[in-house]
Short mmCIF file of C-alpha atoms in Angstrom, two decimals:
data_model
loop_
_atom_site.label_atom_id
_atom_site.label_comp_id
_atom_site.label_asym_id
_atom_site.label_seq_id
_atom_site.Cartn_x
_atom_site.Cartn_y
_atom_site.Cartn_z
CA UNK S 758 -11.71 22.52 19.84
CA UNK S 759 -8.80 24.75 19.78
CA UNK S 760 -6.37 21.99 19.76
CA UNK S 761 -8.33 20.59 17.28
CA UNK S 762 -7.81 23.41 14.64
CA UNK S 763 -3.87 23.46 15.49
CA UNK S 764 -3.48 20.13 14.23
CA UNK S 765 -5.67 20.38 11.11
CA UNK S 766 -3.59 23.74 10.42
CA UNK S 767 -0.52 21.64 11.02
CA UNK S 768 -2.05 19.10 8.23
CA UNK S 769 -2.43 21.46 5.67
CA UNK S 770 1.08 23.43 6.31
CA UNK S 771 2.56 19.97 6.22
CA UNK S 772 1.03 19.05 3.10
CA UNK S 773 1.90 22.23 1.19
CA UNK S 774 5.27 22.27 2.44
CA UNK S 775 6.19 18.52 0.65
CA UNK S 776 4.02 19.80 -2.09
CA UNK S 777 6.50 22.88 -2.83
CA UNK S 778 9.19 20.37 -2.26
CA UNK S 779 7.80 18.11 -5.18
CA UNK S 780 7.44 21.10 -7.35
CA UNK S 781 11.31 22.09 -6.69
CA UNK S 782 12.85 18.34 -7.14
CA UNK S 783 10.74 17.85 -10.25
CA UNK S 784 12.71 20.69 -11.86
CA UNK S 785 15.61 20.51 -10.18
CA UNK S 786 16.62 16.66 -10.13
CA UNK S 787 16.60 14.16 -12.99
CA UNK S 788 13.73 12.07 -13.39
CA UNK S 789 15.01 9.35 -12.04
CA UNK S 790 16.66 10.74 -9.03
CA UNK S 791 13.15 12.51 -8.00
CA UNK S 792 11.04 9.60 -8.65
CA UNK S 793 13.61 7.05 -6.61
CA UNK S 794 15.22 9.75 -3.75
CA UNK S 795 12.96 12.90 -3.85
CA UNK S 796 9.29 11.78 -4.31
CA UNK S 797 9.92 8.67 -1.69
CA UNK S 798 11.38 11.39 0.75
CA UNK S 799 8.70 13.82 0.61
CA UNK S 800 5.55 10.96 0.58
CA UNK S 801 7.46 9.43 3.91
CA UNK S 802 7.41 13.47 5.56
CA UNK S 803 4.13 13.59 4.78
CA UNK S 804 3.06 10.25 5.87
CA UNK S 805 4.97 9.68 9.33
CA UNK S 806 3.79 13.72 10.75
CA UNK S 807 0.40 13.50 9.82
CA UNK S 808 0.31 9.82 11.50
CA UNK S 809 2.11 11.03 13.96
CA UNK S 810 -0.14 14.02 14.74
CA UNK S 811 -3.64 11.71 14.48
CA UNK S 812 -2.27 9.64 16.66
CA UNK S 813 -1.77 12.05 19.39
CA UNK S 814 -5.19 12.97 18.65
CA UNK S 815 -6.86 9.70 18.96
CA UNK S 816 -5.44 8.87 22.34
CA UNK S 817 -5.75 12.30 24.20
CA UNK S 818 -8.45 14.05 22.05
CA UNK S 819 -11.58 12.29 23.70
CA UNK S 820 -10.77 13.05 27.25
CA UNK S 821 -8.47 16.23 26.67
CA UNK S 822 -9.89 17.68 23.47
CA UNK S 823 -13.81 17.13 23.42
CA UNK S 824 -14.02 15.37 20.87
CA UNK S 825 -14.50 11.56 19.71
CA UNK S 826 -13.48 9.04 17.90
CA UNK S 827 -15.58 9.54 14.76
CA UNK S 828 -13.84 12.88 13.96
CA UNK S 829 -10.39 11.71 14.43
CA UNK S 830 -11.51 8.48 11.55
CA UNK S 831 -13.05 11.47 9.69
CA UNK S 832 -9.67 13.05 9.64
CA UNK S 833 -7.89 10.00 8.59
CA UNK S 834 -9.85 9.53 5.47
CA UNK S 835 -9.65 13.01 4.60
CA UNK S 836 -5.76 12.65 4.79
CA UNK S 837 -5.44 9.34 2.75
CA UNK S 838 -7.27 10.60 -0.16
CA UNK S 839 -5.15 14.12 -0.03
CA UNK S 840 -1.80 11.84 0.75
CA UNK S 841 -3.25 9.29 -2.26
CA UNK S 842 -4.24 12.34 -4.59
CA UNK S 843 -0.51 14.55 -3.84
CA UNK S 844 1.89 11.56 -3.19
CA UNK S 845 2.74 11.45 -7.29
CA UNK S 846 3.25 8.06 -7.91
CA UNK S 847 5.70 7.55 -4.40
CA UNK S 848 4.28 4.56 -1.80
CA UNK S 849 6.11 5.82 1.19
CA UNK S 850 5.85 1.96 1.95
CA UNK S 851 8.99 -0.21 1.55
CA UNK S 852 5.75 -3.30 1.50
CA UNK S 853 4.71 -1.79 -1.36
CA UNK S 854 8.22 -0.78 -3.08
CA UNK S 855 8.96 -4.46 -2.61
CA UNK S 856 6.40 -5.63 -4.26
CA UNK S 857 6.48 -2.84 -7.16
CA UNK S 858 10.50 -5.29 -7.16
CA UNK S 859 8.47 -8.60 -7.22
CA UNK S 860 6.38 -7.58 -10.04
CA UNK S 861 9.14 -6.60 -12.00
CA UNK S 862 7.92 -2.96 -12.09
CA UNK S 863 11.74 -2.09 -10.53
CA UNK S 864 15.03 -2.72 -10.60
CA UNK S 865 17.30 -3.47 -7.32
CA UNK S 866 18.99 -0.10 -7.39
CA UNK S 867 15.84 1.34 -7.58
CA UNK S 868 13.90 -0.52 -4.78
CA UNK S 869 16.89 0.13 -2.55
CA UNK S 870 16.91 3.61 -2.99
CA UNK S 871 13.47 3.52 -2.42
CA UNK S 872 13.38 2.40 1.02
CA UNK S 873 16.29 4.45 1.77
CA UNK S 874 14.59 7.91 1.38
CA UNK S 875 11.52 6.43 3.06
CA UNK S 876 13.44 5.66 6.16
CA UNK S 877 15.18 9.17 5.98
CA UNK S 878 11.44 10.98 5.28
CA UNK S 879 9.96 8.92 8.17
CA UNK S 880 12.82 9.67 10.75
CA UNK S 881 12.49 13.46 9.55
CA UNK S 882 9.20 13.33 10.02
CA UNK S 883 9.32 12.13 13.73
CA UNK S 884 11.99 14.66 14.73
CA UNK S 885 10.11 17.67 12.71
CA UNK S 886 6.99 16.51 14.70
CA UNK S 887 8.52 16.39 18.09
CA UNK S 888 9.82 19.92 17.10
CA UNK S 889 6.57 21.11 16.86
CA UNK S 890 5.21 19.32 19.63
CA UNK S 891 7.83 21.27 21.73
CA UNK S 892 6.44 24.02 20.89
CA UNK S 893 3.06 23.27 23.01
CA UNK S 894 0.69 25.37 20.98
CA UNK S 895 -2.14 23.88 22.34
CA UNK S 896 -3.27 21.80 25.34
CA UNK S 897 -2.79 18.68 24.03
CA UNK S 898 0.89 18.87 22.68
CA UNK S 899 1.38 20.12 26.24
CA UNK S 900 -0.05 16.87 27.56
CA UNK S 901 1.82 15.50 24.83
CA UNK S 902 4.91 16.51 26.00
CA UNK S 903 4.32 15.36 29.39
CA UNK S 904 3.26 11.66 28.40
CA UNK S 905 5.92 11.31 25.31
CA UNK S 906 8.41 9.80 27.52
CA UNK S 907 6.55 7.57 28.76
CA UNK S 908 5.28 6.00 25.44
CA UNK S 909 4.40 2.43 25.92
CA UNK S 910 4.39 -0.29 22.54
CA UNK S 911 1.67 -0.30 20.26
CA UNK S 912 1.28 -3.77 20.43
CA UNK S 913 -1.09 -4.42 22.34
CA UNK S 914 -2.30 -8.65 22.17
CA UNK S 915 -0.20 -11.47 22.07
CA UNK S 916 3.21 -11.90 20.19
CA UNK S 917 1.53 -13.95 17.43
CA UNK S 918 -1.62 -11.99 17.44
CA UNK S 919 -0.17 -8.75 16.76
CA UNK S 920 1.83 -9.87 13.88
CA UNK S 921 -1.15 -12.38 12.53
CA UNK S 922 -3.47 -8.72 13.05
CA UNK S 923 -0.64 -6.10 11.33
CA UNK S 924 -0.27 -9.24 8.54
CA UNK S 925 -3.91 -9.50 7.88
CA UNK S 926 -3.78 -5.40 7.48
CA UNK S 927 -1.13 -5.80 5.00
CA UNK S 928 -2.59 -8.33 3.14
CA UNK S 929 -5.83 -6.84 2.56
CA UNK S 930 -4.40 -3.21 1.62
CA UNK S 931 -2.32 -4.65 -1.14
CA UNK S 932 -5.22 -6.96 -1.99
CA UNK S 933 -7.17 -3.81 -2.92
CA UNK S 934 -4.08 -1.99 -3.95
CA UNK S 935 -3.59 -4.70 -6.77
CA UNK S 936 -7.10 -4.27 -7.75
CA UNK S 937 -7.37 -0.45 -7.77
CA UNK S 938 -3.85 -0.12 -8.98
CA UNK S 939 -4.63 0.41 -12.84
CA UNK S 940 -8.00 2.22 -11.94
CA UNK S 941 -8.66 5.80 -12.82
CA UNK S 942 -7.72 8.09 -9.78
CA UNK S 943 -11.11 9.10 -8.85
CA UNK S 944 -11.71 5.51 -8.05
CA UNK S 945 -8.46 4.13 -6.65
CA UNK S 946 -7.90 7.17 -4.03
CA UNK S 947 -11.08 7.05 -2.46
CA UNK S 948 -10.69 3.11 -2.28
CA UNK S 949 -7.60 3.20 -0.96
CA UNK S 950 -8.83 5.86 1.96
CA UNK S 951 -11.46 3.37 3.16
CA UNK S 952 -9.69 0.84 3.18
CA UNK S 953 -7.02 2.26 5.21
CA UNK S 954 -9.49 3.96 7.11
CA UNK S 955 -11.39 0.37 8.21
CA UNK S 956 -8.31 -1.14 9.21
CA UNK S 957 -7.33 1.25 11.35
CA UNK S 958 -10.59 1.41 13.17
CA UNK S 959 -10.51 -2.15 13.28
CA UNK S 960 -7.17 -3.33 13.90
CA UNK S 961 -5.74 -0.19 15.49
CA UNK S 962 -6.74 -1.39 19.31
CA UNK S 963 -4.52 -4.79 19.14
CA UNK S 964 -1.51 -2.76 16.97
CA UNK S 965 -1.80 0.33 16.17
CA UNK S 966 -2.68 -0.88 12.50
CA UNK S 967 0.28 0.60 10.89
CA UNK S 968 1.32 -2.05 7.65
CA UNK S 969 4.11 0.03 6.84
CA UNK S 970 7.34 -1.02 8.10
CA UNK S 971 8.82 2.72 7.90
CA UNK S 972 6.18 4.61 9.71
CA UNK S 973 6.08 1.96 12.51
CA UNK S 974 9.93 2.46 13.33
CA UNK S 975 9.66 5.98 13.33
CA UNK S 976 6.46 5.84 15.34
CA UNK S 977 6.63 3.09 17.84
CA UNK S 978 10.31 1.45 17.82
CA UNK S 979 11.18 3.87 20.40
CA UNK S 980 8.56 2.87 22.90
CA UNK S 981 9.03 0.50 25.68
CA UNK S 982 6.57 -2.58 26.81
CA UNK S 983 8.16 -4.87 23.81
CA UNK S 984 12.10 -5.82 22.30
CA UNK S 985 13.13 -4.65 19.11
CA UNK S 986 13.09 -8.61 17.88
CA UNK S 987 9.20 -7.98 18.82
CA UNK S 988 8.98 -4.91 16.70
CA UNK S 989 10.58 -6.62 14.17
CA UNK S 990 8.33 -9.88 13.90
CA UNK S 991 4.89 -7.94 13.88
CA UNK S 992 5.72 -4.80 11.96
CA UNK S 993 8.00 -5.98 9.73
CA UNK S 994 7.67 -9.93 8.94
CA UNK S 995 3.69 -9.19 9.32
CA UNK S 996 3.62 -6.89 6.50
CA UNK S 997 5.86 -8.42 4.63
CA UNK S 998 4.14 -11.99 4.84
CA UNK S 999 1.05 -9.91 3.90
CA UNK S 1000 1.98 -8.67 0.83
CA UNK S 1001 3.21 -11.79 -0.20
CA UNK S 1002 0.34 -14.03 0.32
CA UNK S 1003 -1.89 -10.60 -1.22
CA UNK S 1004 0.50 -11.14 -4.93
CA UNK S 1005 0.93 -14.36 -4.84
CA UNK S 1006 -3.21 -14.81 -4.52
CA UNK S 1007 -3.88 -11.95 -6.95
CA UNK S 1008 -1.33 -12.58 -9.58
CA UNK S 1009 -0.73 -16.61 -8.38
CA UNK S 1010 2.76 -16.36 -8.79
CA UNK S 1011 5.29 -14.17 -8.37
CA UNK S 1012 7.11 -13.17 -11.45
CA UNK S 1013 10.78 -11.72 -9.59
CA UNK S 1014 10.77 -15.46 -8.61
CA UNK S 1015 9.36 -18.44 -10.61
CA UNK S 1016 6.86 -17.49 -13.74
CA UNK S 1017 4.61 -20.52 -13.53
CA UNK S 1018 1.33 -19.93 -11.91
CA UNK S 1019 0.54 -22.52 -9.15
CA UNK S 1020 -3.27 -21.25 -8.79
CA UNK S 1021 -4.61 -20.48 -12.22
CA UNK S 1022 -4.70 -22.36 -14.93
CA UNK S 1023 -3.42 -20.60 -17.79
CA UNK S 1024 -5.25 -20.77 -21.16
CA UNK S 1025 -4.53 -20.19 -24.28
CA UNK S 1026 -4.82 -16.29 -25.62
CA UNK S 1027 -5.39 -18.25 -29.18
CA UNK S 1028 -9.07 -19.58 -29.58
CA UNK S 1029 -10.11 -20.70 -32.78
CA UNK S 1030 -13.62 -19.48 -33.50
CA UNK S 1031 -15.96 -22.34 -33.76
CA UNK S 1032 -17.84 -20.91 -37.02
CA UNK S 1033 -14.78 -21.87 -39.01
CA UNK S 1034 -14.19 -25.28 -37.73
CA UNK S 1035 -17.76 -26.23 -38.72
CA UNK S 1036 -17.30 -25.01 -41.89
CA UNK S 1037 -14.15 -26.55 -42.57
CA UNK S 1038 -15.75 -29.63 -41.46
CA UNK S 1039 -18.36 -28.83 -43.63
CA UNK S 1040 -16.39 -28.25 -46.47
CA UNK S 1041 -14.37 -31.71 -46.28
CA UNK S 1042 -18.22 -33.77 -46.76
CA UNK S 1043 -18.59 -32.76 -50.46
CA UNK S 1044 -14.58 -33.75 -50.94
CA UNK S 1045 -15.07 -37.03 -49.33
CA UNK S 1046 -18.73 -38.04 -51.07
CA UNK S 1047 -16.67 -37.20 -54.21
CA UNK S 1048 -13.50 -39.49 -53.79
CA UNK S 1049 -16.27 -42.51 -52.56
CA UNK S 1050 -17.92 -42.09 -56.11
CA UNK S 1051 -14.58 -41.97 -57.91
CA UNK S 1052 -13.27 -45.14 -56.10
CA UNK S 1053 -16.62 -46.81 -56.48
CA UNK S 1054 -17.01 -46.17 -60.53
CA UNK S 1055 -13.43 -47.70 -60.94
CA UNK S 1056 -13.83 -51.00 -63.06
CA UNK S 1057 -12.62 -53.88 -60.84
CA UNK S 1058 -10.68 -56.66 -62.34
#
């Protein structure tokens, strides 16, 4: 269990480090600079080491480490509700910037220099792990070391499998992400956390169950067993088909590109209230009784 305490040490000093960077861009930068450059960076760190380091724990910690699977899932919802909590409004997903874009949340500038500083925080986050991984301070980052060139792809099924499974990922996470998204954060952290917790445990044997096109390069583009064009068609065009088929069902249309809703029928925000169009109705039968008298007591000639 000594290994075990390394990483979760690792965790926190990770954690607090992007924290104190936060802190220092928020008062340092302009707003808009942090929130587009800054915030992205740090939420990308912070995403790509801990996956990173859970990883490495989920394929060597039940014959190397002593321990199984359950505390390794334990671990990842424990870290998705402290990366949902501290994150500060970033995504560290360009799936999710994209469709912050789609929904008119964004501008282009903005969206670009979103996914920017998430591929620059996830490719830091890689080489600061494999730093630290050098530095074999426990049995497993020695065995680590010794298997890391040797890293074989993620994917793990078929060609259209893999990218129908990482798809499917995507479009449930921003499914609930829609939902949750105005919810108080008490509610929408924990949600999130399961959710990403179930599709790892269910998805992660065919793909590794990553839905983020920026943690997946800096985690598994490197490995060999599949071509870059593979990469590309299951961790990138899944996602992305995802989150497109999860807005365009939750909002049924998607406002960046045509405002009319092809699945909803749109009604009126206007209703008159039925009490007043029985009384006017009611109000006309006295008028009309009164002009059939008046027409009827006219003398005919």
């Amino acid at each position: 269990m000594d290994g075990l305490n390394v990483s979760i040490a690792f965790f926190l000093l990770v954690v607090g480090v992007c924290q104190v960077l936060r802190w220092f861009s928020k008062r340092l930068l302009s707003p808009g600079t942090h929130g587009c450059l800054a915030r992205e960076f740090a939420g990308s760190l912070q995403l790509c080491t801990s996956c990173l380091e859970l990883r490495m724990l989920m394929e060597i910690g039940p014959w190397g480490g002593g321990f199984g699977l359950d505390v390794v899932l334990t671990l990842l919802f424990l870290l998705s509700a402290v990366h949902g909590a501290s994150f500060d409004g970033a995504s560290a997903n360009p799936t999710v910037s994209l469709q912050e874009f789609l929904l008119l949340e964004s501008s282009l500038a903005v969206t670009v220099a979103k996914l920017l500083a998430q591929g620059v925080g996830a490719g830091t986050g890689w080489a600061v792990t494999r730093l630290y991984w050098s530095w074999e301070l426990s049995q497993l980052h020695f065995i680590q070391n010794l298997i890391a060139p040797e890293c074989s792809s993620s994917i793990r099924a078929s060609l259209p499998h893999a990218a129908f499974v990482e798809g499917s990922c995507s479009f449930l996470f921003h499914l609930v992400l829609l939902r949750v998204h105005q919810s108080h954060p008490l509610y929408r952290v924990p949600a999130l956390a399961a959710t990403v917790t179930f599709l790892t445990y269910t998805a992660g044997p065919f793909t590794g169950a990553f839905f983020n096109p920026a943690l997946a390069t800096a985690t598994t583009f490197q490995c060999s067993g599949s071509s870059f064009w593979d990469y590309i068609q299951v961790y990138w065009l899944g996602p992305l088909a995802g989150m497109l088929a999860a807005l365009l069902l939750f909002q049924g249309n998607i406002p960046r590109l045509f405002q009319k809703n092809l699945l909803y029928s749109q009604k009126s925000k206007y209703k008159v209230p039925k009490a007043k169009v029985t009384a006017q109705v009611e109000g006309d039968k006295p008028q009309r009784k009164r002009k059939e008298r008046k027409s009827n007591s006219e003398p005919r000639a």
